[in-house]
Short mmCIF file of C-alpha atoms and ligand atoms in Angstrom, two decimals:
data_model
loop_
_atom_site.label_atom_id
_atom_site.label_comp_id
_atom_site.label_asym_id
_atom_site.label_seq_id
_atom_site.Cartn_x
_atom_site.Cartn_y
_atom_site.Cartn_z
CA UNK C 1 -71.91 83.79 -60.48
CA UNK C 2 -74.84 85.63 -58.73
CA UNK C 3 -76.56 84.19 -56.10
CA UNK C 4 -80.01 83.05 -57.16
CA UNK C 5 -82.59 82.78 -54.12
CA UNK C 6 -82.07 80.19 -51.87
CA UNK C 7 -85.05 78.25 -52.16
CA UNK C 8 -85.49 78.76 -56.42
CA UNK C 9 -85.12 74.80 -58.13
CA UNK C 10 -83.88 73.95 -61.66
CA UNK C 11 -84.54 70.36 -62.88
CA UNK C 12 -81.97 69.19 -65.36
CA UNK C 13 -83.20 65.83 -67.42
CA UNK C 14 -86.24 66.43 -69.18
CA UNK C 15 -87.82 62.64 -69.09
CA UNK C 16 -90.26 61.06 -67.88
CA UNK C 17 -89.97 61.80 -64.16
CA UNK C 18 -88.10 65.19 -64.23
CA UNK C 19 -90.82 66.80 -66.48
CA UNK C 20 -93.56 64.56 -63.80
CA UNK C 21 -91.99 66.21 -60.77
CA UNK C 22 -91.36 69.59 -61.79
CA UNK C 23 -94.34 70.02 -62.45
CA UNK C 24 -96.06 68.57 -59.23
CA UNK C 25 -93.48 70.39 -57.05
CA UNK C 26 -94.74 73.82 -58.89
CA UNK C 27 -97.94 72.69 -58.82
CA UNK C 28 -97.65 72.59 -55.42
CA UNK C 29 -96.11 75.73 -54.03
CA UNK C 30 -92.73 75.09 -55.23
CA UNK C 31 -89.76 77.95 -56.60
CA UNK C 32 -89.19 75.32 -59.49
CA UNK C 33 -87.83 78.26 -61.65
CA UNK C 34 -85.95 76.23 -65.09
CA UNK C 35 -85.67 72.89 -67.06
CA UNK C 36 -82.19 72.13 -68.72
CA UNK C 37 -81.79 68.79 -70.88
CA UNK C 38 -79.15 67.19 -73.49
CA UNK C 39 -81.83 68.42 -76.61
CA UNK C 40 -82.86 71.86 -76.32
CA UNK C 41 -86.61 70.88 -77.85
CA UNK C 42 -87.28 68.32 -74.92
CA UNK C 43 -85.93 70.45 -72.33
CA UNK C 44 -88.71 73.55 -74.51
CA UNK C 45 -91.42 70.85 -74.25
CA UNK C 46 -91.10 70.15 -70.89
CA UNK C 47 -90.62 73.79 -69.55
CA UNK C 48 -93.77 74.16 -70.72
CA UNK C 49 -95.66 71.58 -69.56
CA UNK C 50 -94.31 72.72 -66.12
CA UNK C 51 -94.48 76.16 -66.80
CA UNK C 52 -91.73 77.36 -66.29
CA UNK C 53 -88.30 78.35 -68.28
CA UNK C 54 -86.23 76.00 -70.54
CA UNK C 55 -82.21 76.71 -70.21
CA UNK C 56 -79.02 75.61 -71.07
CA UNK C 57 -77.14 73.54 -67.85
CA UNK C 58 -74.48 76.75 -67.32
CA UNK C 59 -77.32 78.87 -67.08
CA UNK C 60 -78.59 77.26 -63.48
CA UNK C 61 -76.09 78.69 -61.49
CA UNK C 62 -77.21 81.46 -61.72
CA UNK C 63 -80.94 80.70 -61.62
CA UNK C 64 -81.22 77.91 -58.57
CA UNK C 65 -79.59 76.90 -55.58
CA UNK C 66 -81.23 73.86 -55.47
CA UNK C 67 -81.06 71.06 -58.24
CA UNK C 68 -82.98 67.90 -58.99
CA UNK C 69 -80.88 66.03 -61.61
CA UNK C 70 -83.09 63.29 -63.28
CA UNK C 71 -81.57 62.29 -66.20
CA UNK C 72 -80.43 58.39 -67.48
CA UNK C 73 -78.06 57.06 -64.65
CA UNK C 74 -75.27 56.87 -66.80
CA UNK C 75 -75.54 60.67 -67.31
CA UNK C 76 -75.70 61.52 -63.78
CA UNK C 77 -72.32 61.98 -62.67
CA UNK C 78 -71.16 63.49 -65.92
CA UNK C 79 -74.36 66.19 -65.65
CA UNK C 80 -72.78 67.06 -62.21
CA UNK C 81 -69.55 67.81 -63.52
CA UNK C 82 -70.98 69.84 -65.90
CA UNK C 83 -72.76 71.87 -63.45
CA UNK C 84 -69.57 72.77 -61.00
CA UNK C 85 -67.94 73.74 -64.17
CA UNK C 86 -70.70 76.03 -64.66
CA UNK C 87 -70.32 77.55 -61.09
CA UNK C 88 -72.63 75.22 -58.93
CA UNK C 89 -70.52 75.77 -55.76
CA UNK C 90 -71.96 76.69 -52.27
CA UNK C 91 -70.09 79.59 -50.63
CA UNK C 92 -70.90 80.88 -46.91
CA UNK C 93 -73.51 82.34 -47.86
CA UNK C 94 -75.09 81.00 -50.58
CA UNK C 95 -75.67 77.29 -49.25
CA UNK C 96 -76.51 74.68 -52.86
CA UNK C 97 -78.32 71.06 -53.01
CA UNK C 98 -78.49 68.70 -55.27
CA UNK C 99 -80.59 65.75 -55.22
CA UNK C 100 -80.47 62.63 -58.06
CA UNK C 101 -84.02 60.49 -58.17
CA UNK C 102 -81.98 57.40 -58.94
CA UNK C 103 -82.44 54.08 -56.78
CA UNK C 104 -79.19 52.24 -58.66
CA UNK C 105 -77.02 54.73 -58.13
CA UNK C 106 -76.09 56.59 -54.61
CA UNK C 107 -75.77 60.10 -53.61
CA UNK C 108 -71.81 59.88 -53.93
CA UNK C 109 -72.78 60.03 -58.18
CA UNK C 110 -72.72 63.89 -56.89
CA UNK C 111 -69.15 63.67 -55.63
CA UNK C 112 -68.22 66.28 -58.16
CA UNK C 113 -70.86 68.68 -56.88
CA UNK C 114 -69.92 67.34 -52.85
CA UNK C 115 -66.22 68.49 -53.20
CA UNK C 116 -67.14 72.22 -53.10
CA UNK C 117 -69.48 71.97 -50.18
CA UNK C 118 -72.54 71.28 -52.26
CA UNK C 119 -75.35 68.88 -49.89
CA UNK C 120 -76.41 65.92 -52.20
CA UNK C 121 -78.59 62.83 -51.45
CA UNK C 122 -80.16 60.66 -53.74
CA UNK C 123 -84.25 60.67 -53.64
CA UNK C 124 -86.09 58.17 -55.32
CA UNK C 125 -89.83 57.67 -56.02
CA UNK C 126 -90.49 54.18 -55.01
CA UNK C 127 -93.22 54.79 -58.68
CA UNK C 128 -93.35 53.58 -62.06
CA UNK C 129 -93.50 56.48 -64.15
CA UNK C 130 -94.27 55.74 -67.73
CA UNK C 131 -95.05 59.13 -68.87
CA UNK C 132 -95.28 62.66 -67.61
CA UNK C 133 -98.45 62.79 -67.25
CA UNK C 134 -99.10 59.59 -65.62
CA UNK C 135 -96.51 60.69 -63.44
CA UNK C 136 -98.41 63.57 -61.87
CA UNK C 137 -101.65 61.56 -61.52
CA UNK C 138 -99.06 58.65 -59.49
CA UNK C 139 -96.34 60.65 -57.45
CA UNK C 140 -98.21 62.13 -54.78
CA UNK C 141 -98.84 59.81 -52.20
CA UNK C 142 -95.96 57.46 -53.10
CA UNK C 143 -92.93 56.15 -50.97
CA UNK C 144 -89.69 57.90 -51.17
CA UNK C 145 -86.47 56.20 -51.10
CA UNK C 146 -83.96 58.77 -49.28
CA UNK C 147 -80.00 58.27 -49.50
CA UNK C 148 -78.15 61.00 -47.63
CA UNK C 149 -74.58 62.36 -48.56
CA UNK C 150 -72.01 63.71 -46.27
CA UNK C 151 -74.07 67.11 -45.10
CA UNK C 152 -77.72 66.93 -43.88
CA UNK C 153 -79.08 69.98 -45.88
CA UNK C 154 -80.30 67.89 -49.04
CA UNK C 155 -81.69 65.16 -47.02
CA UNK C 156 -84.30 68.21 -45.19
CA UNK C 157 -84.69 69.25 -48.02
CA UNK C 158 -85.64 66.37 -49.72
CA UNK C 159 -87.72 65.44 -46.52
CA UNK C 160 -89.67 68.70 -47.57
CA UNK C 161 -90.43 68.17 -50.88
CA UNK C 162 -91.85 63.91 -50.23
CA UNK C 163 -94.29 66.21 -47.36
CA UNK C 164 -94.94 68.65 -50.50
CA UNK C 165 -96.15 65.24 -52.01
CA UNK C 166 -97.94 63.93 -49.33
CA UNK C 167 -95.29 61.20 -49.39
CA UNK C 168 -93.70 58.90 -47.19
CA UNK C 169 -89.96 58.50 -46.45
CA UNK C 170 -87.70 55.58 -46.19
CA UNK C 171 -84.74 56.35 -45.28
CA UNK C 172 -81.90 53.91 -46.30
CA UNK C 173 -77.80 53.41 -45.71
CA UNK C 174 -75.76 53.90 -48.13
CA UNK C 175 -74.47 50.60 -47.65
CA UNK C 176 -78.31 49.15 -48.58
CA UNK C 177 -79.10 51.35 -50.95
CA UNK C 178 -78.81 48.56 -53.69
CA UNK C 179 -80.63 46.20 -51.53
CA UNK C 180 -83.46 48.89 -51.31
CA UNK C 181 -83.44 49.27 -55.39
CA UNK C 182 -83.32 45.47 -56.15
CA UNK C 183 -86.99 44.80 -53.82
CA UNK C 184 -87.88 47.77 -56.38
CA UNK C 185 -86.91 45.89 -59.29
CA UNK C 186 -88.88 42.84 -58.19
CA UNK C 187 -91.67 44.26 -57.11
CA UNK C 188 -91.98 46.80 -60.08
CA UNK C 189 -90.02 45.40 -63.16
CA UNK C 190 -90.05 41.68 -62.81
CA UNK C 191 -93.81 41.31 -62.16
CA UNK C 192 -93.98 42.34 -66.11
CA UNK C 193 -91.77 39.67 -66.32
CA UNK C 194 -93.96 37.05 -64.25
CA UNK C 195 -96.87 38.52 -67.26
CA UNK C 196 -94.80 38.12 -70.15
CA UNK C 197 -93.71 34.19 -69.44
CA UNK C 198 -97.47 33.65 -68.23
CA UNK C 199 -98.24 35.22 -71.97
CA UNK C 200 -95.79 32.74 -73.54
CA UNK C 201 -96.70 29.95 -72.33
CA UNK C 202 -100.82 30.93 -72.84
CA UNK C 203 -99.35 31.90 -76.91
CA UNK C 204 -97.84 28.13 -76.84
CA UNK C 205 -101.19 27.00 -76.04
CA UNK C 206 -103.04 28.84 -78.50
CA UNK C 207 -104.09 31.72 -77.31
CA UNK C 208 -103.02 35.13 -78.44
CA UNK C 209 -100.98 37.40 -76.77
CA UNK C 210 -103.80 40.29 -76.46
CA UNK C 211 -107.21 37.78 -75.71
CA UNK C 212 -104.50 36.33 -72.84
CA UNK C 213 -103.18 39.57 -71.45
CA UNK C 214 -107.18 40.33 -71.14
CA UNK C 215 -107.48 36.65 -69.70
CA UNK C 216 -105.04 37.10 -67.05
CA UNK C 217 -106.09 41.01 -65.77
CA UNK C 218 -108.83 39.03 -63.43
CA UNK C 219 -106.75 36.87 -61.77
CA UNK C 220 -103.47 39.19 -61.50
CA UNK C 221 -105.42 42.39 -60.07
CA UNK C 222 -107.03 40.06 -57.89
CA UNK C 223 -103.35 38.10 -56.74
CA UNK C 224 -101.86 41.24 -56.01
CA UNK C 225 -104.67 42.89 -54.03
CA UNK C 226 -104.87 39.71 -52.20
CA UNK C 227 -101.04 39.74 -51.15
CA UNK C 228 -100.95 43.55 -50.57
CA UNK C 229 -103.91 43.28 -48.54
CA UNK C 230 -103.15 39.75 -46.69
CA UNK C 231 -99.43 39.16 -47.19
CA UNK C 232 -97.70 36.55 -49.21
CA UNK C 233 -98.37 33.61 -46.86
CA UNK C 234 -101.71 34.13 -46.35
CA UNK C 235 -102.59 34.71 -50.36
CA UNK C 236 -100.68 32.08 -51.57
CA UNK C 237 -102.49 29.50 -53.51
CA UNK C 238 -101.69 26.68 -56.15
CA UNK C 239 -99.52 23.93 -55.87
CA UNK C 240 -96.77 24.68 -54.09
CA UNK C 241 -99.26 26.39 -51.39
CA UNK C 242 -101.17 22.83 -51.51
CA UNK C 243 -97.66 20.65 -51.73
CA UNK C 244 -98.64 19.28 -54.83
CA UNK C 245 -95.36 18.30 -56.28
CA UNK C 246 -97.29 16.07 -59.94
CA UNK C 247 -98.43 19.85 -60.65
CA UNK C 248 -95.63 21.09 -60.52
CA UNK C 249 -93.55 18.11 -63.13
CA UNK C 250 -96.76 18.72 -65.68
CA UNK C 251 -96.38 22.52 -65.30
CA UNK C 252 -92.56 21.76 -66.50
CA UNK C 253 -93.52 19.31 -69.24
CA UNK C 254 -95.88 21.84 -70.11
CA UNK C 255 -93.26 24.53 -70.90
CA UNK C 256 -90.57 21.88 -72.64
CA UNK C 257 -92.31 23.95 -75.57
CA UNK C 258 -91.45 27.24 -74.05
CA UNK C 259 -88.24 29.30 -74.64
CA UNK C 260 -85.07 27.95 -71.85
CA UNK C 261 -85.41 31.23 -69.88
CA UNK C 262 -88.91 30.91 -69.28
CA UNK C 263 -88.65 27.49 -67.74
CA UNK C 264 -85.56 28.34 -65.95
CA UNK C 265 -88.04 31.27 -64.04
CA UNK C 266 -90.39 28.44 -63.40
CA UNK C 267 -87.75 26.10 -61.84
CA UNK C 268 -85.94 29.48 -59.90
CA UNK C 269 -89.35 31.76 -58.71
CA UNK C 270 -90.46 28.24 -57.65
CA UNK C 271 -87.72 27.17 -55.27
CA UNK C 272 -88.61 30.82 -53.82
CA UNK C 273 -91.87 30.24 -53.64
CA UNK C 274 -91.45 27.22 -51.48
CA UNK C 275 -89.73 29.09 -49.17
CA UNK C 276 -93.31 30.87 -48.33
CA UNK C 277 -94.73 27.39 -48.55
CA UNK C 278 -92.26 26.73 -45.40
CA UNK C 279 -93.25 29.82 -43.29
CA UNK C 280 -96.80 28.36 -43.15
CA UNK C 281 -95.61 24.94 -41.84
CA UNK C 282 -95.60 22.64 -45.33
CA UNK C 283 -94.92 19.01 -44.07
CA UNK C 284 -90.97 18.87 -44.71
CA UNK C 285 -91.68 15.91 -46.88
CA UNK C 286 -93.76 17.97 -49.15
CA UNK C 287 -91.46 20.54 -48.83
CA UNK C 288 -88.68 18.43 -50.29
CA UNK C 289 -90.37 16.69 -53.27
CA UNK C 290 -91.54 20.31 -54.24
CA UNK C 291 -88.08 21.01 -54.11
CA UNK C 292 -86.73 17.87 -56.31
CA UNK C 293 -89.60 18.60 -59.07
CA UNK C 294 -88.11 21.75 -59.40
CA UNK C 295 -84.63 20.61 -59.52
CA UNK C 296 -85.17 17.64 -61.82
CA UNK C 297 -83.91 15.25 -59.32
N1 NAP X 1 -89.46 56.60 -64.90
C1 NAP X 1 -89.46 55.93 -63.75
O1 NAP X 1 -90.32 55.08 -63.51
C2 NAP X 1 -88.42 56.22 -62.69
C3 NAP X 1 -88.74 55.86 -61.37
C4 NAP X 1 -87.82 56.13 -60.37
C5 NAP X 1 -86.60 56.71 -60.69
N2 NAP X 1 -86.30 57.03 -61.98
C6 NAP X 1 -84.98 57.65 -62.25
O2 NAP X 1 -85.13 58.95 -62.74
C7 NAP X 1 -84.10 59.26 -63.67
C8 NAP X 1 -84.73 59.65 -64.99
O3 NAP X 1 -85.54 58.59 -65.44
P1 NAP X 1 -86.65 58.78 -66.57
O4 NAP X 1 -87.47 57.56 -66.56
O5 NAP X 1 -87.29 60.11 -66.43
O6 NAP X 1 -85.72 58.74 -67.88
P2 NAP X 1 -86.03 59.30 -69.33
O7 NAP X 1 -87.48 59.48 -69.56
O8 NAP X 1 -85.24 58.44 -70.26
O9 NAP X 1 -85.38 60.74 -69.28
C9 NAP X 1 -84.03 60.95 -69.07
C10 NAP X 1 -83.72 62.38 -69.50
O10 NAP X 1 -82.35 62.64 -69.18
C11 NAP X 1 -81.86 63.50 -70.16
N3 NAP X 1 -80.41 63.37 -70.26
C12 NAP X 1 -79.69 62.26 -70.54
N4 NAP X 1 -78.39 62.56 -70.54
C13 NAP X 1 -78.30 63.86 -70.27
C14 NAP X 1 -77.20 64.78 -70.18
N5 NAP X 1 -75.95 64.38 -70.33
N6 NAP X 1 -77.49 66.07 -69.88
C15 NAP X 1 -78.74 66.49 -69.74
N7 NAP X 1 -79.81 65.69 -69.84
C16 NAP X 1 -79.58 64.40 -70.11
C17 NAP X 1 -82.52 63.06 -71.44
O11 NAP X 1 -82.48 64.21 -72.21
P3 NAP X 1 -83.03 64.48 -73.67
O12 NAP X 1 -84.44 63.97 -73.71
O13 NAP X 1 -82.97 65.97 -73.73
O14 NAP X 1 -82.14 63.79 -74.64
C18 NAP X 1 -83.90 62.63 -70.97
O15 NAP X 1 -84.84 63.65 -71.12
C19 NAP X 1 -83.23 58.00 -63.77
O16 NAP X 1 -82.16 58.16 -62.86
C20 NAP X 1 -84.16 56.91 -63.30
O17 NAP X 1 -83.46 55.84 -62.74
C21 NAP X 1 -87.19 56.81 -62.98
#
């Protein structure tokens, strides 16, 4: 396999964030030179919206030294087999990275690419990217989850591309790199979650699903500028702020008519809450019939 130049990237995944951050990176000053993906009209699509070249994954050898594999997490291992069977191997002088933007899974998903001296780390936009093009609106500027392999290489150059983004790195263990995804999971995924039993229970009490996702945008931008802005244990209002345990016991009478999981979330993201409720110095005997509310006792 020739050696492409050393600084020319190929993106393999064609999704939502692979399409987003090819083309920011070229956007940007970047040798993003090809887009590979499992279905040839994606991976067309998406080279163009990034202008550059769609190709098949045993064509990147000899296209790129440098990778960015974004595809499903299940894939990515497999997708880096692929691509050392294709050639993706770093001689003397022809030095290769690969990078992965997945937060479950670490850079040793690369192993297969590792093994012939490839540098891999795992770089992950701490972003919710539900579309391309919402994507390059939302990745510059964002926080960069950065997981380093056995070589330093990928990790600079991953360190380039979050500057390329006007991004900021955190840099995380291997050994916490699940404990880094999980905070993204809660504060990203499960806030949905927090909207979606707040919708059921509003449904239960009459009101439809789209008048009370309208009802509650007031009152949830306004929560989570105040605990962005102020912290949880200075924004935190409503009973379990005030130690108001009879709230909480008609809350859970309340949602008797709701669906088990929704009033196990009630009983469970309470108990946490109280913990907050504790940090700002909650009489302990409020404390504790806040806690047996919750727990039924
Ligand atoms: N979207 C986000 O908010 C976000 C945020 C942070 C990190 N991530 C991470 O970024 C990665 C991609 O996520 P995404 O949201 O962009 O997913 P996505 O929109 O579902 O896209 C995944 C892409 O991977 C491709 N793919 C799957 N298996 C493949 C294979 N064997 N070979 C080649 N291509 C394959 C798919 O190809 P085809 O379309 O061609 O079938 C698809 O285009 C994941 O690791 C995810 O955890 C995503």
């Amino acid at each position: 396999v020739p050696s492409p130049s050393t600084s020319a990237i190929a993106i393999i995944g064609a999704g939502r964030l692979g399409t987003a951050l090819g083309r920011v990176l070229r956007d940007r000053g970047a040798n993003v030179v090809a887009i590979a993906s499992r279905n040839p009209e994606y991976a067309q699509r998406a080279a163009q919206f990034i202008g550059v070249q769609p190709v098949n994954i045993e064509r990147i050898p000899a296209l790129a030294s440098r990778v960015i594999i974004s595809v499903n997490d299940d894939a990515i291992a497999s997708v880096a087999g692929q691509l050392r069977g294709a050639g993706f191997v770093s001689g003397p002088d022809a030095p290769r990275m690969a990078l992965h933007t997945s937060g479950s899974r670490g850079p040793e998903e690369l192993f297969a690419l590792a093994e012939t001296g490839v540098s891999t780390a795992a770089l992950h936009p701490l972003q919710t990217i539900p579309s391309p093009e919402r994507g390059v609106e939302c990745l510059p500027g964002s926080f960069f989850g950065l997981c380093g392999g056995a070589t330093p290489e990928a990790v600079q150059w991953a360190s380039e591309i979050i500057v390329l983004l006007n991004g900021t790195k955190l840099i995380v263990q291997p050994e916490h790199w699940a404990l880094y995804h999980a905070g993204a999971v809660f504060a990203s995924n499960y806030l949905m979650t927090m909207l979606d039993a707040a919708l059921e229970a509003l449904e239960i009490a009459g009101i439809p699903r789209d008048q009370g996702l309208a009802a509650l945008a007031p009152i949830s931008r306004a929560s989570l500028e105040n605990v962005l802005r102020l912290g949880p244990d200075a924004a935190l209002t409503g009973p379990i702020a005030r130690g108001d345990h009879r709230t909480l016991e008609r809350n859970l009478d309340g949602l008797a008519k709701a669906s088990a999981q929704t009033q196990a979330v009630y009983r469970a993201v309470g108990l946490r809450t109280i913990e907050i409720a504790r940090r700002r110095g909650l009489d302990p005997h409020l404390l504790r019939q806040l806690e047996r509310a919750l727990k039924d006792e």
